[in-house]
Amino acid sequence: MKQRTITALVAALIFLPIVMLGDLIFQAFVYLIASIAIYELMRMKKIARYSIASGITLLLMWTLMYKQGMFFGYNLPITKSELTLLAVLILLSYTVLVKNRFTFDDVGFLLLSAIYIGMGFYYLIVTREAGLEYVFYALFVVWATDTGAYIFGRLLGKHKLWPQISPKKTIEGSVGGVVLACVVAYIFHMIEPLQHSLLIVLLVTILISITGQIGDLVESAFKRHYAVKDSGKILPGHGGVLDRFDSLIFMLPILHLVGFIPEEEKALAMNWVLSFVFYIY
């Protein structure tokens, strides 16, 4: 517990100032932790980190983390979907070149990993661009959910949530995590009002608190399937990057999909869709 606390404090002292600075420093930091996270997944699957396949996967993930049509400040002549398809074709061709030592299953694993990690951390960058308050709201919900689940689980936990995946988690702890997340979101909204009513904030908090817990269970399922205790060892007492960011990168896309976080590109797209629907009507 002492080691976990020290690591958490040191990580917070590094992470929070970078979040507050934003811009290129924050984006570079997110690219770094995303790269570590995807290498942690490769390690679970026992895919060589220094190979053509892993290099292509890393480039695909970096591309997915950038805004549509952009890569390191340059306009791309093809879309992200087309780049993903190109990566599929190259990785499938690679299985032939290495005579199936790198398999179809490996291709699927790497592609899904690039999308899962890349889009999750992409939405962290976009959330920061929308406003510092949204990043802190998401972080507070994650922390409150984890803390509430731990406290209520220890005090009241009797019924296992999903013992085959995570034996220590309980239904009581899960509910307690949602409750504490709502309390923290209410306090946060009173101090730093978001661009939504209190009812919407609380409803969305319930949704993403549950989603974050699902993200944590998904990562637990990875580790159980690949028989590893932690995704990595970079954070003493906590494990790897994925062990710390699994909930956040699962909930952030949901925040954007439900329209909770303002996003200019999404707003323009939605206006186009609505205009088209009304025109057809």
mmCIF file of C-alpha atoms in Angstrom:
data_model
loop_
_atom_site.group_PDB
_atom_site.id
_atom_site.type_symbol
_atom_site.label_atom_id
_atom_site.label_comp_id
_atom_site.label_asym_id
_atom_site.label_seq_id
_atom_site.Cartn_x
_atom_site.Cartn_y
_atom_site.Cartn_z
ATOM 1 C CA MET A 1 0.000 0.000 0.000
ATOM 2 C CA LYS A 2 2.877 2.393 0.852
ATOM 3 C CA GLN A 3 4.506 1.747 -2.540
ATOM 4 C CA ARG A 4 1.185 2.284 -4.351
ATOM 5 C CA THR A 5 0.653 5.590 -2.539
ATOM 6 C CA ILE A 6 4.145 6.879 -3.327
ATOM 7 C CA THR A 7 3.814 5.893 -6.991
ATOM 8 C CA ALA A 8 0.394 7.540 -7.221
ATOM 9 C CA LEU A 9 1.696 10.796 -5.736
ATOM 10 C CA VAL A 10 4.730 10.900 -8.027
ATOM 11 C CA ALA A 11 2.582 10.087 -11.072
ATOM 12 C CA ALA A 12 0.094 12.817 -10.125
ATOM 13 C CA LEU A 13 2.903 15.363 -9.731
ATOM 14 C CA ILE A 14 4.050 14.542 -13.270
ATOM 15 C CA PHE A 15 0.710 13.985 -14.991
ATOM 16 C CA LEU A 16 -1.431 16.829 -13.640
ATOM 17 C CA PRO A 17 0.911 19.708 -14.595
ATOM 18 C CA ILE A 18 1.212 18.239 -18.106
ATOM 19 C CA VAL A 19 -2.579 18.052 -18.362
ATOM 20 C CA MET A 20 -2.863 21.674 -17.272
ATOM 21 C CA LEU A 21 -0.227 22.820 -19.776
ATOM 22 C CA GLY A 22 -2.006 21.097 -22.661
ATOM 23 C CA ASP A 23 -1.047 21.714 -26.297
ATOM 24 C CA LEU A 24 1.978 19.918 -27.781
ATOM 25 C CA ILE A 25 3.506 18.899 -24.449
ATOM 26 C CA PHE A 26 0.315 17.126 -23.424
ATOM 27 C CA GLN A 27 -0.128 15.529 -26.850
ATOM 28 C CA ALA A 28 3.472 14.257 -26.857
ATOM 29 C CA PHE A 29 2.955 12.783 -23.388
ATOM 30 C CA VAL A 30 -0.257 11.042 -24.487
ATOM 31 C CA TYR A 31 1.544 9.613 -27.533
ATOM 32 C CA LEU A 32 4.242 8.293 -25.206
ATOM 33 C CA ILE A 33 1.893 6.545 -22.766
ATOM 34 C CA ALA A 34 -0.225 5.181 -25.630
ATOM 35 C CA SER A 35 2.923 3.705 -27.194
ATOM 36 C CA ILE A 36 3.839 2.070 -23.881
ATOM 37 C CA ALA A 37 0.287 0.727 -23.544
ATOM 38 C CA ILE A 38 0.256 -0.935 -26.952
ATOM 39 C CA TYR A 39 3.660 -2.498 -26.293
ATOM 40 C CA GLU A 40 2.220 -3.879 -23.058
ATOM 41 C CA LEU A 41 -0.489 -5.604 -25.097
ATOM 42 C CA MET A 42 2.131 -6.969 -27.499
ATOM 43 C CA ARG A 43 4.041 -8.315 -24.513
ATOM 44 C CA MET A 44 0.919 -10.153 -23.303
ATOM 45 C CA LYS A 45 0.511 -11.740 -26.738
ATOM 46 C CA LYS A 46 4.279 -12.391 -26.978
ATOM 47 C CA ILE A 47 4.626 -10.464 -30.215
ATOM 48 C CA ALA A 48 8.113 -9.075 -30.817
ATOM 49 C CA ARG A 49 8.255 -5.348 -30.113
ATOM 50 C CA TYR A 50 10.969 -4.767 -32.694
ATOM 51 C CA SER A 51 9.461 -6.172 -35.872
ATOM 52 C CA ILE A 52 7.844 -4.951 -39.073
ATOM 53 C CA ALA A 53 4.390 -5.910 -37.799
ATOM 54 C CA SER A 54 4.752 -4.052 -34.501
ATOM 55 C CA GLY A 55 6.168 -1.016 -36.314
ATOM 56 C CA ILE A 56 3.188 -0.891 -38.687
ATOM 57 C CA THR A 57 0.828 -1.248 -35.728
ATOM 58 C CA LEU A 58 2.508 1.611 -33.890
ATOM 59 C CA LEU A 59 2.287 3.868 -36.952
ATOM 60 C CA LEU A 60 -1.384 2.977 -37.407
ATOM 61 C CA MET A 61 -2.119 3.789 -33.770
ATOM 62 C CA TRP A 62 -0.316 7.146 -34.016
ATOM 63 C CA THR A 63 -2.323 7.973 -37.136
ATOM 64 C CA LEU A 64 -5.617 7.083 -35.448
ATOM 65 C CA MET A 65 -4.682 9.394 -32.573
ATOM 66 C CA TYR A 66 -4.470 12.373 -34.894
ATOM 67 C CA LYS A 67 -7.383 14.367 -36.251
ATOM 68 C CA GLN A 68 -9.011 13.251 -39.475
ATOM 69 C CA GLY A 69 -6.777 13.849 -42.471
ATOM 70 C CA MET A 70 -3.840 15.031 -40.364
ATOM 71 C CA PHE A 71 -0.570 13.411 -39.343
ATOM 72 C CA PHE A 72 2.123 15.400 -37.508
ATOM 73 C CA GLY A 73 0.709 18.643 -38.900
ATOM 74 C CA TYR A 74 0.530 17.473 -42.519
ATOM 75 C CA ASN A 75 -2.596 16.870 -44.552
ATOM 76 C CA LEU A 76 -2.923 13.283 -45.666
ATOM 77 C CA PRO A 77 -4.336 12.447 -49.100
ATOM 78 C CA ILE A 78 -6.201 9.433 -47.661
ATOM 79 C CA THR A 79 -8.545 8.979 -44.726
ATOM 80 C CA LYS A 80 -8.006 7.058 -41.501
ATOM 81 C CA SER A 81 -10.303 4.300 -42.760
ATOM 82 C CA GLU A 82 -8.211 3.909 -45.889
ATOM 83 C CA LEU A 83 -5.007 3.873 -43.842
ATOM 84 C CA THR A 84 -6.473 1.186 -41.602
ATOM 85 C CA LEU A 85 -7.379 -0.900 -44.642
ATOM 86 C CA LEU A 86 -3.846 -0.429 -45.981
ATOM 87 C CA ALA A 87 -2.454 -1.646 -42.645
ATOM 88 C CA VAL A 88 -4.734 -4.708 -42.858
ATOM 89 C CA LEU A 89 -3.427 -5.584 -46.310
ATOM 90 C CA ILE A 90 0.217 -5.073 -45.337
ATOM 91 C CA LEU A 91 -0.066 -7.149 -42.147
ATOM 92 C CA LEU A 92 -1.879 -9.957 -43.981
ATOM 93 C CA SER A 93 0.832 -9.923 -46.643
ATOM 94 C CA TYR A 94 3.426 -10.104 -43.880
ATOM 95 C CA THR A 95 1.957 -13.439 -42.706
ATOM 96 C CA VAL A 96 2.924 -14.859 -46.104
ATOM 97 C CA LEU A 97 6.413 -13.356 -46.111
ATOM 98 C CA VAL A 98 7.286 -14.923 -42.746
ATOM 99 C CA LYS A 99 5.638 -18.236 -43.709
ATOM 100 C CA ASN A 100 2.888 -18.017 -41.093
ATOM 101 C CA ARG A 101 5.188 -17.527 -38.106
ATOM 102 C CA PHE A 102 3.129 -14.349 -37.762
ATOM 103 C CA THR A 103 -0.487 -15.523 -38.055
ATOM 104 C CA PHE A 104 -3.939 -14.267 -38.956
ATOM 105 C CA ASP A 105 -4.769 -14.220 -35.233
ATOM 106 C CA ASP A 106 -1.754 -11.973 -34.637
ATOM 107 C CA VAL A 107 -2.974 -9.598 -37.356
ATOM 108 C CA GLY A 108 -6.411 -9.357 -35.734
ATOM 109 C CA PHE A 109 -4.870 -8.807 -32.309
ATOM 110 C CA LEU A 110 -2.607 -5.987 -33.483
ATOM 111 C CA LEU A 111 -5.315 -4.222 -35.490
ATOM 112 C CA LEU A 112 -7.815 -4.340 -32.630
ATOM 113 C CA SER A 113 -5.111 -3.184 -30.211
ATOM 114 C CA ALA A 114 -4.255 -0.197 -32.428
ATOM 115 C CA ILE A 115 -7.916 0.823 -32.636
ATOM 116 C CA TYR A 116 -8.651 0.217 -28.945
ATOM 117 C CA ILE A 117 -5.593 2.062 -27.635
ATOM 118 C CA GLY A 118 -5.365 4.638 -30.418
ATOM 119 C CA MET A 119 -8.970 5.816 -30.304
ATOM 120 C CA GLY A 120 -9.088 5.733 -26.516
ATOM 121 C CA PHE A 121 -6.105 8.072 -26.189
ATOM 122 C CA TYR A 122 -7.273 10.124 -29.196
ATOM 123 C CA TYR A 123 -10.345 11.030 -27.184
ATOM 124 C CA LEU A 124 -8.145 12.013 -24.247
ATOM 125 C CA ILE A 125 -6.447 14.570 -26.501
ATOM 126 C CA VAL A 126 -9.768 15.790 -27.906
ATOM 127 C CA THR A 127 -11.214 16.066 -24.395
ATOM 128 C CA ARG A 128 -8.311 18.277 -23.334
ATOM 129 C CA GLU A 129 -8.926 20.480 -26.375
ATOM 130 C CA ALA A 130 -12.581 20.824 -25.358
ATOM 131 C CA GLY A 131 -11.570 22.179 -21.956
ATOM 132 C CA LEU A 132 -9.553 21.380 -18.871
ATOM 133 C CA GLU A 133 -12.747 20.975 -16.838
ATOM 134 C CA TYR A 134 -13.830 17.963 -18.908
ATOM 135 C CA VAL A 135 -10.513 16.183 -18.361
ATOM 136 C CA PHE A 136 -10.722 16.708 -14.617
ATOM 137 C CA TYR A 137 -14.376 15.655 -14.583
ATOM 138 C CA ALA A 138 -13.462 12.366 -16.282
ATOM 139 C CA LEU A 139 -10.470 11.822 -13.992
ATOM 140 C CA PHE A 140 -12.495 12.521 -10.855
ATOM 141 C CA VAL A 141 -15.211 10.098 -11.970
ATOM 142 C CA VAL A 142 -12.584 7.379 -12.568
ATOM 143 C CA TRP A 143 -10.871 7.977 -9.231
ATOM 144 C CA ALA A 144 -14.163 8.172 -7.336
ATOM 145 C CA THR A 145 -15.417 4.966 -8.954
ATOM 146 C CA ASP A 146 -12.221 3.103 -8.023
ATOM 147 C CA THR A 147 -12.215 4.482 -4.473
ATOM 148 C CA GLY A 148 -15.917 3.827 -3.923
ATOM 149 C CA ALA A 149 -15.651 0.307 -5.280
ATOM 150 C CA TYR A 150 -12.730 -0.427 -2.953
ATOM 151 C CA ILE A 151 -14.340 1.065 0.184
ATOM 152 C CA PHE A 152 -17.845 -0.337 -0.306
ATOM 153 C CA GLY A 153 -16.421 -3.649 -1.465
ATOM 154 C CA ARG A 154 -14.353 -3.986 1.694
ATOM 155 C CA LEU A 155 -17.188 -2.908 4.006
ATOM 156 C CA LEU A 156 -20.255 -4.449 2.382
ATOM 157 C CA GLY A 157 -19.046 -6.760 -0.378
ATOM 158 C CA LYS A 158 -20.693 -10.189 -0.280
ATOM 159 C CA HIS A 159 -21.800 -10.947 -3.837
ATOM 160 C CA LYS A 160 -19.126 -11.453 -6.496
ATOM 161 C CA LEU A 161 -19.474 -9.281 -9.576
ATOM 162 C CA TRP A 162 -17.629 -11.484 -12.087
ATOM 163 C CA PRO A 163 -15.455 -14.043 -10.280
ATOM 164 C CA GLN A 164 -14.214 -15.711 -13.479
ATOM 165 C CA ILE A 165 -12.652 -12.410 -14.593
ATOM 166 C CA SER A 166 -11.894 -10.483 -11.394
ATOM 167 C CA PRO A 167 -12.451 -12.531 -8.215
ATOM 168 C CA LYS A 168 -12.114 -9.603 -5.778
ATOM 169 C CA LYS A 169 -14.748 -7.308 -7.317
ATOM 170 C CA THR A 170 -18.232 -7.342 -5.786
ATOM 171 C CA ILE A 171 -21.653 -6.053 -6.806
ATOM 172 C CA GLU A 172 -21.784 -3.926 -3.656
ATOM 173 C CA GLY A 173 -18.417 -2.405 -4.520
ATOM 174 C CA SER A 174 -19.516 -1.697 -8.078
ATOM 175 C CA VAL A 175 -22.673 0.084 -6.918
ATOM 176 C CA GLY A 176 -20.678 1.967 -4.294
ATOM 177 C CA GLY A 177 -18.293 3.143 -6.994
ATOM 178 C CA VAL A 178 -21.178 4.567 -9.023
ATOM 179 C CA VAL A 179 -22.656 6.267 -5.951
ATOM 180 C CA LEU A 180 -19.383 7.941 -4.954
ATOM 181 C CA ALA A 181 -18.781 8.968 -8.578
ATOM 182 C CA CYS A 182 -22.178 10.725 -8.588
ATOM 183 C CA VAL A 183 -21.391 12.503 -5.309
ATOM 184 C CA VAL A 184 -18.033 13.699 -6.661
ATOM 185 C CA ALA A 185 -19.600 14.740 -9.997
ATOM 186 C CA TYR A 186 -22.267 16.732 -8.116
ATOM 187 C CA ILE A 187 -19.616 18.582 -6.064
ATOM 188 C CA PHE A 188 -17.501 19.159 -9.190
ATOM 189 C CA HIS A 189 -20.502 20.556 -11.091
ATOM 190 C CA MET A 190 -21.288 22.933 -8.222
ATOM 191 C CA ILE A 191 -17.709 24.234 -8.162
ATOM 192 C CA GLU A 192 -17.012 24.151 -11.917
ATOM 193 C CA PRO A 193 -20.365 24.082 -13.770
ATOM 194 C CA LEU A 194 -20.288 22.076 -17.003
ATOM 195 C CA GLN A 195 -22.355 23.012 -20.043
ATOM 196 C CA HIS A 196 -25.163 20.677 -19.020
ATOM 197 C CA SER A 197 -27.905 20.506 -16.401
ATOM 198 C CA LEU A 198 -27.226 18.709 -13.131
ATOM 199 C CA LEU A 199 -29.591 15.899 -14.166
ATOM 200 C CA ILE A 200 -27.646 15.285 -17.390
ATOM 201 C CA VAL A 201 -24.329 15.376 -15.509
ATOM 202 C CA LEU A 202 -25.528 12.767 -13.011
ATOM 203 C CA LEU A 203 -27.051 10.506 -15.688
ATOM 204 C CA VAL A 204 -23.881 10.640 -17.769
ATOM 205 C CA THR A 205 -21.799 10.027 -14.634
ATOM 206 C CA ILE A 206 -23.743 6.831 -13.935
ATOM 207 C CA LEU A 207 -23.209 5.730 -17.538
ATOM 208 C CA ILE A 208 -19.465 6.372 -17.664
ATOM 209 C CA SER A 209 -18.850 5.053 -14.146
ATOM 210 C CA ILE A 210 -20.353 1.750 -15.275
ATOM 211 C CA THR A 211 -18.479 1.977 -18.590
ATOM 212 C CA GLY A 212 -15.204 2.611 -16.775
ATOM 213 C CA GLN A 213 -15.763 -0.487 -14.652
ATOM 214 C CA ILE A 214 -16.402 -2.492 -17.818
ATOM 215 C CA GLY A 215 -13.111 -1.161 -19.204
ATOM 216 C CA ASP A 216 -11.359 -2.361 -16.062
ATOM 217 C CA LEU A 217 -12.967 -5.799 -16.418
ATOM 218 C CA VAL A 218 -11.966 -5.965 -20.082
ATOM 219 C CA GLU A 219 -8.325 -5.406 -19.143
ATOM 220 C CA SER A 220 -8.650 -7.992 -16.358
ATOM 221 C CA ALA A 221 -9.972 -10.422 -18.966
ATOM 222 C CA PHE A 222 -6.898 -9.753 -21.148
ATOM 223 C CA LYS A 223 -4.554 -10.485 -18.265
ATOM 224 C CA ARG A 224 -6.410 -13.619 -17.214
ATOM 225 C CA HIS A 225 -6.494 -14.919 -20.800
ATOM 226 C CA TYR A 226 -2.769 -14.319 -21.307
ATOM 227 C CA ALA A 227 -1.878 -15.410 -17.750
ATOM 228 C CA VAL A 228 -0.150 -12.208 -16.620
ATOM 229 C CA LYS A 229 -0.579 -10.443 -13.298
ATOM 230 C CA ASP A 230 -0.089 -6.881 -14.560
ATOM 231 C CA SER A 231 0.086 -5.299 -18.004
ATOM 232 C CA GLY A 232 3.565 -3.974 -17.161
ATOM 233 C CA LYS A 233 5.964 -2.910 -14.428
ATOM 234 C CA ILE A 234 6.505 0.766 -15.186
ATOM 235 C CA LEU A 235 4.415 1.901 -12.187
ATOM 236 C CA PRO A 236 5.579 0.122 -9.001
ATOM 237 C CA GLY A 237 2.627 -1.118 -6.981
ATOM 238 C CA HIS A 238 0.198 -0.340 -9.820
ATOM 239 C CA GLY A 239 1.499 -2.349 -12.769
ATOM 240 C CA GLY A 240 1.563 -0.905 -16.267
ATOM 241 C CA VAL A 241 0.040 1.994 -18.171
ATOM 242 C CA LEU A 242 -2.981 -0.080 -19.171
ATOM 243 C CA ASP A 243 -3.602 -0.979 -15.541
ATOM 244 C CA ARG A 244 -4.016 2.734 -14.781
ATOM 245 C CA PHE A 245 -5.715 3.994 -17.952
ATOM 246 C CA ASP A 246 -8.014 1.065 -18.824
ATOM 247 C CA SER A 247 -11.136 2.727 -17.369
ATOM 248 C CA LEU A 248 -10.380 6.180 -18.760
ATOM 249 C CA ILE A 249 -9.804 5.143 -22.383
ATOM 250 C CA PHE A 250 -12.993 3.081 -22.248
ATOM 251 C CA MET A 251 -15.204 5.865 -20.913
ATOM 252 C CA LEU A 252 -13.905 8.841 -22.930
ATOM 253 C CA PRO A 253 -15.264 7.621 -26.303
ATOM 254 C CA ILE A 254 -18.674 7.181 -24.639
ATOM 255 C CA LEU A 255 -18.577 10.770 -23.336
ATOM 256 C CA HIS A 256 -18.120 11.948 -26.911
ATOM 257 C CA LEU A 257 -20.600 9.539 -28.479
ATOM 258 C CA VAL A 258 -23.401 10.799 -26.200
ATOM 259 C CA GLY A 259 -22.460 14.408 -27.004
ATOM 260 C CA PHE A 260 -21.465 15.343 -23.459
ATOM 261 C CA ILE A 261 -18.184 16.933 -24.519
ATOM 262 C CA PRO A 262 -18.413 19.716 -27.120
ATOM 263 C CA GLU A 263 -16.540 18.860 -30.271
ATOM 264 C CA GLU A 264 -16.662 21.137 -33.275
ATOM 265 C CA GLU A 265 -16.069 18.417 -35.866
ATOM 266 C CA LYS A 266 -18.778 16.213 -34.368
ATOM 267 C CA ALA A 267 -21.210 19.124 -34.128
ATOM 268 C CA LEU A 268 -20.702 19.935 -37.818
ATOM 269 C CA ALA A 269 -21.204 16.290 -38.759
ATOM 270 C CA MET A 270 -24.387 16.049 -36.690
ATOM 271 C CA ASN A 271 -25.739 19.239 -38.287
ATOM 272 C CA TRP A 272 -25.103 17.736 -41.722
ATOM 273 C CA VAL A 273 -26.879 14.499 -40.761
ATOM 274 C CA LEU A 274 -29.882 16.342 -39.307
ATOM 275 C CA SER A 275 -30.122 18.586 -42.365
ATOM 276 C CA PHE A 276 -30.068 15.524 -44.627
ATOM 277 C CA VAL A 277 -32.764 13.781 -42.568
ATOM 278 C CA PHE A 278 -35.041 16.812 -42.637
ATOM 279 C CA TYR A 279 -34.451 17.195 -46.380
ATOM 280 C CA ILE A 280 -35.467 13.573 -47.019
ATOM 281 C CA TYR A 281 -38.484 14.007 -44.740
#
